mmCIF file of C-alpha atoms in Angstrom:
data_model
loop_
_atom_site.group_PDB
_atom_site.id
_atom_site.type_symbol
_atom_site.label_atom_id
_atom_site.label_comp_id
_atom_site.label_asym_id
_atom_site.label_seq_id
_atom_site.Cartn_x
_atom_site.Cartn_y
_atom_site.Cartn_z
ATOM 1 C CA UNK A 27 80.823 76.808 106.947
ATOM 2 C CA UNK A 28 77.227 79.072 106.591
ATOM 3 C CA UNK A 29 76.209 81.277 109.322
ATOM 4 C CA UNK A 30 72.390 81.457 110.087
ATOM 5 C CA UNK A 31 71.206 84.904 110.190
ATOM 6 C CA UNK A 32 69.915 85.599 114.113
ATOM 7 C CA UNK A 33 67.062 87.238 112.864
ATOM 8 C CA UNK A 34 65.664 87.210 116.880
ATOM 9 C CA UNK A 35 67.994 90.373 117.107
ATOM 10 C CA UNK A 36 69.068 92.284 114.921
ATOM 11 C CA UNK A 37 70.054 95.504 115.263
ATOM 12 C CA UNK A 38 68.111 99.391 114.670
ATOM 13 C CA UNK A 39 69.669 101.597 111.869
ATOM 14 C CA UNK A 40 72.475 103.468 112.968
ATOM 15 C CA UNK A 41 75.639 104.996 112.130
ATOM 16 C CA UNK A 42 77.509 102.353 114.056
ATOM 17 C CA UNK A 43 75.397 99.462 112.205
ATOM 18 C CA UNK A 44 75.901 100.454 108.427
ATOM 19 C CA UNK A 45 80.138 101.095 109.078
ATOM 20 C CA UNK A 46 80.132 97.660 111.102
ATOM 21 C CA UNK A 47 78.171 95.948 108.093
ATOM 22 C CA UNK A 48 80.430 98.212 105.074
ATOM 23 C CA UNK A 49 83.459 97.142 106.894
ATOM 24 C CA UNK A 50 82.839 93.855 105.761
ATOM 25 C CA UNK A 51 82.501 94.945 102.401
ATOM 26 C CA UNK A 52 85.684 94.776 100.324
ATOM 27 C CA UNK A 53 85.956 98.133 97.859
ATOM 28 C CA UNK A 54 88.466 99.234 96.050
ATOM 29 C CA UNK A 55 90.309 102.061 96.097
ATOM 30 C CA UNK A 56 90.337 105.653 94.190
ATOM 31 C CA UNK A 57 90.901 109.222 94.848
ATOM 32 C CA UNK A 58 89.187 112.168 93.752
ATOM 33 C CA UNK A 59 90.796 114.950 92.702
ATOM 34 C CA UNK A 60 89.750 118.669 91.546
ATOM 35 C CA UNK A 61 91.296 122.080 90.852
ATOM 36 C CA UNK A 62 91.283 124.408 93.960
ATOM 37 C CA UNK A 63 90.890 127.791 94.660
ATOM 38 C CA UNK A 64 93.906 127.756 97.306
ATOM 39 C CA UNK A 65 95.427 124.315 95.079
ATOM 40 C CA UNK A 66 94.256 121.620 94.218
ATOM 41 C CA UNK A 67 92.117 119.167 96.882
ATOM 42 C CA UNK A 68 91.320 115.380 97.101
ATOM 43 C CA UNK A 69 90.537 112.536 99.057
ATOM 44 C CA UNK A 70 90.489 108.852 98.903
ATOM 45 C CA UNK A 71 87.078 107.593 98.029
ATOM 46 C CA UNK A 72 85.245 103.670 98.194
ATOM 47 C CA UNK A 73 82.241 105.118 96.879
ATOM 48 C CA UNK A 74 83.136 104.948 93.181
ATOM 49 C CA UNK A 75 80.699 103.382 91.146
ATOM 50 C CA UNK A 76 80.042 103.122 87.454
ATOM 51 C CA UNK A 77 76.688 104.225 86.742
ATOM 52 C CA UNK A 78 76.064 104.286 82.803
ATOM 53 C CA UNK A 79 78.029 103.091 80.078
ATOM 54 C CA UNK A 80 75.943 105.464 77.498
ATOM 55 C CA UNK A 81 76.866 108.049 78.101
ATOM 56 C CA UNK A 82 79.759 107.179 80.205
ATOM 57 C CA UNK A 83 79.241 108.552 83.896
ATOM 58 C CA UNK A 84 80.298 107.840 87.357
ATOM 59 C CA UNK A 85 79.211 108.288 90.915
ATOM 60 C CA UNK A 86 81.382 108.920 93.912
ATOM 61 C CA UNK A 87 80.471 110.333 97.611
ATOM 62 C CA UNK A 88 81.655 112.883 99.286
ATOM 63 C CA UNK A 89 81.048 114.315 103.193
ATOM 64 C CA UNK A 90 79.569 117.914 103.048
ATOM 65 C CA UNK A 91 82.229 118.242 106.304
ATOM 66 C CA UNK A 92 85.130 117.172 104.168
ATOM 67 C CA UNK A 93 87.873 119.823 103.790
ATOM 68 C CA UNK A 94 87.764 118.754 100.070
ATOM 69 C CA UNK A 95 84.194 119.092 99.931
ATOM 70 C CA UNK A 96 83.833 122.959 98.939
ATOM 71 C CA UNK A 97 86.430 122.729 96.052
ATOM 72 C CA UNK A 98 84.392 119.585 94.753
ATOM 73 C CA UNK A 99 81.328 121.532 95.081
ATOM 74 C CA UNK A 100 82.161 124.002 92.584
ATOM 75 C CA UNK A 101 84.096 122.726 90.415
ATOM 76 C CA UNK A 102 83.167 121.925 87.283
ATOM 77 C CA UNK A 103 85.481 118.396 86.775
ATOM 78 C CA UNK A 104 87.416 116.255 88.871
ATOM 79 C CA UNK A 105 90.010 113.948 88.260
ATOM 80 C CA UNK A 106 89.344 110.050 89.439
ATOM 81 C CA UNK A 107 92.164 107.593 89.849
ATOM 82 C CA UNK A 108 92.030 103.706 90.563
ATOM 83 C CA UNK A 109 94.972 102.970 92.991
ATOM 84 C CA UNK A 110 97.467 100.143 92.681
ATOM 85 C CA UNK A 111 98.382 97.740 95.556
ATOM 86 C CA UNK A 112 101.577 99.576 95.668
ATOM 87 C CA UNK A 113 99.801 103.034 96.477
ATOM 88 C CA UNK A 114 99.178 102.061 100.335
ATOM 89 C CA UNK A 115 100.699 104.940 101.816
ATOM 90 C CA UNK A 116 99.026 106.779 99.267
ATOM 91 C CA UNK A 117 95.679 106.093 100.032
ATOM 92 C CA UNK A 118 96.406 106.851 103.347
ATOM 93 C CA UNK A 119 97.805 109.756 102.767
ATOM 94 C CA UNK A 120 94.601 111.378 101.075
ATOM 95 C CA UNK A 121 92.340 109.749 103.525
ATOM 96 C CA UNK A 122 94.463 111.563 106.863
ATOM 97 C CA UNK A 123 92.739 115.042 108.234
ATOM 98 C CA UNK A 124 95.146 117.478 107.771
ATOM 99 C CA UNK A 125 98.023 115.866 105.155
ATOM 100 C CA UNK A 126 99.417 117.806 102.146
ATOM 101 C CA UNK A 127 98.337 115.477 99.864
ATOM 102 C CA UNK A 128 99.874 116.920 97.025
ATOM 103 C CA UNK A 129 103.381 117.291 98.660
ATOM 104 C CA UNK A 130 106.446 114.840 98.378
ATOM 105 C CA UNK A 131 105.883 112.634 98.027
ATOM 106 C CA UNK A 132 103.284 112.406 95.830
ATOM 107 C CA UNK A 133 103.655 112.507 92.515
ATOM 108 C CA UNK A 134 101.341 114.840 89.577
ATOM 109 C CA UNK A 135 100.720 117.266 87.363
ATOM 110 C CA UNK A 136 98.111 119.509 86.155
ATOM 111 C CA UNK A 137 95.752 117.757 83.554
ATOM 112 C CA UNK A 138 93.091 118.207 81.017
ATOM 113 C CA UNK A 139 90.949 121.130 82.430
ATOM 114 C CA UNK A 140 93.024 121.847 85.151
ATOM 115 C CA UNK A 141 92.463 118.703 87.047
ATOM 116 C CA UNK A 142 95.542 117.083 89.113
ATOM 117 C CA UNK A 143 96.256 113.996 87.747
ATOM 118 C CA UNK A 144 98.664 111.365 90.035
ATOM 119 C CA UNK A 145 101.214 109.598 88.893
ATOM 120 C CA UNK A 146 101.237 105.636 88.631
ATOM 121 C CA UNK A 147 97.500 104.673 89.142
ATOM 122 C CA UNK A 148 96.150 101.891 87.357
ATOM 123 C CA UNK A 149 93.557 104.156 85.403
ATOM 124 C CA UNK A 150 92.555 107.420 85.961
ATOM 125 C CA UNK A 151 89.913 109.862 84.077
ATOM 126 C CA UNK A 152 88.845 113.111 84.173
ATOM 127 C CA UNK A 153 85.272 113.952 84.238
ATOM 128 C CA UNK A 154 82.582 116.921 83.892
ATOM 129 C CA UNK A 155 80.451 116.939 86.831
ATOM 130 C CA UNK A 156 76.887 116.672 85.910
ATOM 131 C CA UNK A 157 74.999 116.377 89.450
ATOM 132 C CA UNK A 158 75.631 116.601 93.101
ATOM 133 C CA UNK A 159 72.553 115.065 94.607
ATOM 134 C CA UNK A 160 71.807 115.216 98.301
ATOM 135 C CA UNK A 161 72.177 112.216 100.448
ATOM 136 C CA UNK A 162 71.787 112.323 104.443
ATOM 137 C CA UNK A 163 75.529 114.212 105.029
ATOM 138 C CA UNK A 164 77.087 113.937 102.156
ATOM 139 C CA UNK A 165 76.068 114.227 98.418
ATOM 140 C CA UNK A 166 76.455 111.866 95.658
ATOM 141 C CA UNK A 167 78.560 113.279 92.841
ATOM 142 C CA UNK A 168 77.725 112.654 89.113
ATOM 143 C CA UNK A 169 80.546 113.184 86.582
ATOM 144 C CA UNK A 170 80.360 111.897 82.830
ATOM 145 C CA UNK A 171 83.731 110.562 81.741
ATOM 146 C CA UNK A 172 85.667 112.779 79.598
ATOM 147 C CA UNK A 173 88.898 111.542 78.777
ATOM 148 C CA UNK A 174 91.133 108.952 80.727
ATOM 149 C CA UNK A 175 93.475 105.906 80.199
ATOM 150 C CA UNK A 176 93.134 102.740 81.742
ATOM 151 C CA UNK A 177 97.131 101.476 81.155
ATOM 152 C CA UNK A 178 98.433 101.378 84.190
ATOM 153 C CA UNK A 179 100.371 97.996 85.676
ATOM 154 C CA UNK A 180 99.175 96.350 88.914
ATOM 155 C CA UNK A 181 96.916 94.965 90.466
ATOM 156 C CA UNK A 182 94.163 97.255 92.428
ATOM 157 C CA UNK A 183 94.179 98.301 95.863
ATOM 158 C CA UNK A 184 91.051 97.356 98.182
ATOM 159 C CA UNK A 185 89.982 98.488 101.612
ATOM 160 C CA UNK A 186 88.823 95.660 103.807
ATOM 161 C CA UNK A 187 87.997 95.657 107.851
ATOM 162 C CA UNK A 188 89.620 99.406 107.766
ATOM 163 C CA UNK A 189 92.868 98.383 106.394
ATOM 164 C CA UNK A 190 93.884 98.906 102.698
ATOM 165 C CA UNK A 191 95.216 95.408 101.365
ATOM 166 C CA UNK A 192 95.174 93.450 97.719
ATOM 167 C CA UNK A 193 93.888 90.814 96.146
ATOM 168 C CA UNK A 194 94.514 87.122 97.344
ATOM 169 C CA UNK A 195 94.203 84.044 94.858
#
């Protein structure tokens, strides 16, 4: 079944408008992580896009009002990590206000150039940042890919009508 588009009335720009329409849009899931002055900091992220394949470099978004925001604004790499199906409560866990994202129960070390790196992702890399370019609220966060390792098992967590869920065949 195909919808016409009611082009009679559509709706102004608005905040309310572009998270109705991006709701619809299935992304998958990362989070961003970086080296902290007070610890490390990171959030979960549906903004990560590959942007150039030579040289390899990324783009992600980040709210200038997000608690991880001033760590990620000085630091010179971050750490970003594709999440599994199985990593649910782990998205949710660095999306929530407030949580200590890097207690129990998540799992992590320190990596290359002091970057947290979680355990069990499906791929992960860690990344210089080359830009942070202004965009409305936020800024849009250029980091060329320095090392990583795309091994892990699974299959990849999306977020869909503000739920995290998988893939269906």
């Amino acid at each position: 079944m195909t919808a016409t588009p009611d082009l009679a009335t559509p709706q102004l720009a608005s905040p309310d408008l572009l998270r109705s329409v991006f709701r619809r849009h299935a992304a998958g899931v990362a989070v961003i992580t970086a080296p902290g002055g007070g610890g490390p900091v990171g959030f979960t992220a549906t903004s990560l896009t590959s942007v150039s394949a030579e040289p390899p470099i990324i783009s992600f978004g980040i709210g200038l009002g997000a608690s991880s925001w001033p760590a990620i604004a000085e630091s010179d790499h971050v750490g970003v990590h594709i999440l599994g199906e199985h990593q649910r409560e782990l998205a949710a866990t660095f999306a929530r206000s407030g949580a200590d994202r890097f207690g129990a129960p998540t799992g992590w070390r320190e990596g290359p150039e002091g970057v947290p790196v979680l355990d069990d992702v499906l791929a992960w890399l860690v990344c210089r940042v080359v830009a942070r370019v202004p965009a409305g609220d936020h800024r849009i966060v250029l980091a060329e890919v320095v090392l990583g390792d795309p091994s892990g098992a699974g299959r990849p967590l999306l977020y869909h009508e503000g739920r995290f869920g998988g893939l269906r065949d």
